[in-house]
Structure formats: structure tokens, C-alpha cells
């Protein structure tokens, strides 16, 4: 593997890496669940401790309802006061635009939910089955698409000062088409789908369960599921409100300059 | 809707707006169902060309109804020029607006066709007022909110952005995953091998739009049960049956071999109902439309759903109490869908509902 900048995704201060770990910085926060955002106190402590160890800091934020939007924005403002030049990775378009426009001391980054990748692990089989006969467009590249390949999306991001995109190691080849951006690739997990219908862990298999938006039980801190559809060998990991599969980065595509390593699906 | 013959019945049932998509055979052949130009990947959910669309628009306008055409996918660069060509031809048919989600497409339309009404699809992921305001600044006149907001959250977002109209889902197909965050391929089971998908594809090619008798039926427990079995084994991933292992944070197996599904049955998704929620939704000043999903459904189902929503809104004019309204809605629901009323079918379920 080429020499990449390596960052570690951490979930609490106890996971901060030491100086000899090979990681130059940390990602902290949550990409897909607003309930998992840290409290102000825990966040401040984490940012300061990371800085004291010489680690760069990337605050990861999920899609947000109004209630949590303000909390996330306040954390971003706090980050700017402690660690000027730190990154905020946003998976909510409105949040990304607000941070990019209003907190100049932070570096805005487009998160995985804004990368526009088609991540279903069935895609190689679909590609073979759907596009193997004549007369069809060559869509192999389109399956590897990332959002900033489209000039209109790239312009939207560049105009707002966004110059880094977080991407995933899908089973099909990733086609990076714009040299105006830097790319971080996450490993070993690939996000496929996320929901706010997140039941308590003991209810996952209970008949009569009513899907809905419920108070968070924090079950995903210590528990998650490995799920396999009947009739398929594809395994998924269902942690909290989000579905992933495992596909470690072996040889990242050209253009990727950073690897973000996760200990658990997140 | 998916055919001009539906315009009259839907108008009589009380619909004031229609939405539809296009799947022209030439485009479908080139890109297959996998790269459909809108979020419905089957022919029976779409109109087959510009001429059918022109007829739909004419029939709707004759009745004072508006027609919105949906281009609500997120398009790869390889497909974008085709989308723009299709869209330009679509605009020549005279629709009242377009339903869109793709940022470059929104920018293109705002710049080239500022007169076109833009409705942001739920694929746009407007979970909060800031994102809604962003879309408004890009020319959107209406924003469709995700299914996964609570009624309180819908009120917060819609109150915070005056001037933008909001649309919310109220009937049928309550997806487990928000469209903007779901990367499961929905057309995959159409192209995979295997008996079920092969049989479905053969039926689809033979029946064309009449396939709705299978894929769009309602309140038919036999068909629903057959469909449930089909999708549980080879359908969309959100409808499949799984075997689950519960793991601890170190990856150790705590419990194995658990049966798991996102929904209890396919019907929880398919037959979802938000009639009771209309009590709150109708009182929200900036919510200007409620969406009845299921373009591929039988006309009779669409008419039934539209009629129920219309009757609910009429009842609200008489200012009933919440209790009176919900009681009436349950009676109404059971008249049309006697087997499918209960907490697990609620579009806007609340914590504790399943314990009652």
C-alpha cells in the first residue's frame, strides 16, 4: 500500500492513540447518529487531550434534526476556539454549508453520506447481470461514481471552500474524477444504509415491534449485530442505526491521500 | 399515477395534484432498471413516453389539477447529459413542476429555467430547517420532508422556514431507511438470476402495466402473503429475512442464530397509514401537501387512499377533538383496509404505541 496519512476513528478519550501508533490524528463524533454526539464537556476534554498529544482533530457530524443541529454547531464553534484549523466532516448538507460559511477557522469536509457512492455489496453481481448484453451504456464507471465527479456538485462544494471528500472502499472500483479535491478513504467498514428507526437491542427480534423514532437506549455502545439475509452469503453489520459491511482497504485508488481506520463499524 | 385513465378517478377522489415519472423504453434499454431516471425502477410505476405525459398533463389541467414530474435520483456524471436531455423534452410537455434531489440538476434548473417550480424530493435529505432553507435559496418552492421525522420535528422545520411549502408522507410505503441515506440497490432483484426474479421479469414483460394487479394490489391478504414470502427471500434488503448474531464490542458472539427482519412483515411497509396524524399535520401552517405513495399501485388503491385522505381533511373542517378524529379515522381505515390498522402500520408511530 502506498504511504498514506493515517487517522483513527475514536469513540471515547480512552481510545486516543499514543505517539508511536502510526496515526497522525483522530476522527471523533458520529457520522450517522446524532444521539451519539459527545457532550460539550467530553468533547472539550477530548479535543484538548488530542492537541496535547500532537494529533490532528476531525469532528465528525451526522445528519441532524433541528434539536441536535444547534448542539453540533456549538461543538464546532468550541472546536474552532480550541483547535484552529481543525476539520469538521459533515454528513448533513445544511450543516456543511453553515459551518463552511460561518466558522472560517475550521476546515469543512464532505462526509460519506455526501459522497454519492453506490455502496451495495451486490453491485458487482448486478453489473454483470444487467450490463453484460449489447446495446447498453457502459455503466461500470458510473457504479464507481463519487459526487464531486460531476462538475456541478464539485463547483457547489468548491464555492463553499470544501476541498476534501470522505469516501468508502466499495466492492466495485471507485472512480475518482476530480483533482480539485483530496480524498479520505474509510476502512474496513462500508456504510450501506442508515435510519432513525432504531429499536432497543432487545427488541430487534420481538414480534409485533413497531418501527419508529424512539428514545436512544445507547445499546450500540457495547453491542451490535452481524446479519445475513437468507439465501445469501453477504454479511452485514448492523450497529446502532446503520448498516455496514466489511471491505478493508488493500490498495486505495489513485487520489486517496488519507486512510481513516475504524475499530468498530461507525 | 401511471396512466391517463387515472386522472378522472383521482380528481373525483379529491386529488388536487398528481405526480408521475417517465421510463421511456429507449432510456430503459440503455441504462436498464438499475439506473432508472427516477426512484421507481419498474415500468408499471412510470409513464412510457412524452406523449402519454402530455395527455396526462392535458387531462389534469382540464380539471384544474397540477402535475409534477419526478427526476428524483442522484445521477452519476455518466448519465447527467441524458437526464438533462430528457428533462428538456419533459418541460416541453408543460408540467407544473419537477421533483428533484440532485444538486447539479437543481442548479441547472434554477439557472436555465427559473420559472419552473422545484419540489425537493425526500432524496434531498432535508432533516432540518437549515437544509430546507438552503434548498429554498437554490430555488425550491417546496421541500418534501423525510419519513423519519416525528410530527414535532416536522412542525419545527416547517415553522422555521416561512415561504417554503412543505410536503409530508401520509400513506403507503413507509420505508425503513430514509431515501437520502439508503444505498441498497432497489432494482437488483430484477436482474439477479433465480426462479422468483426470473418469473417476476417474465410476468412483467407479459403484463406490462397490468403487473399492478400483483405489485400494486391492496388489502388483499393472499397477494400480500405471497409477496411477503417472495420479498423475504429475494426482494429488497429492507424486506428480507435475516439470521442475526448479537456481538459484543470486542466482536465476540453473545447470542447467535436470531431471526431478524427490519419490518415484521412486508405489510408494515406497504400498508402504512398516516390518517390519524393528519390531525397535527393539517394544523401546520407551512405544510402545503400530503403525499400518497405508490405510483405503481392499482387505480382502485390510489382512489381509495386519496378518498380517505380527502374525507379526513373534510372532517377536520368541523373541528373535532383529537380523540373524536382518531376514532373516526380508525373506522374509516377499517372500512377500506380491514386487516391493516394498528400501531405497526402507523406512519408516525410514537414510543409506547406497541405496548397499548
Coordinates of C-alpha atoms in Angstrom, one line a residue, chain B residues 157-167 283-289:
Chain B
X157 CA -38.8 22.5 10.4
X158 CA -41.9 23.9 8.6
X159 CA -42.4 26.7 11.1
X160 CA -38.8 27.8 10.8
X161 CA -38.8 28.3 7.1
X162 CA -41.8 30.6 6.1
X163 CA -42.2 30.9 2.4
X164 CA -41.2 27.4 1.7
X165 CA -44.0 25.0 1.3
X166 CA -43.5 21.5 2.8
X167 CA -44.8 18.2 1.8
X283 CA -52.7 22.3 11.6
X284 CA -49.1 23.1 10.4
X285 CA -49.3 26.3 8.5
X286 CA -46.4 25.7 6.1
X287 CA -47.3 22.0 5.2
X288 CA -49.0 22.5 1.9
X289 CA -49.4 19.0 0.6

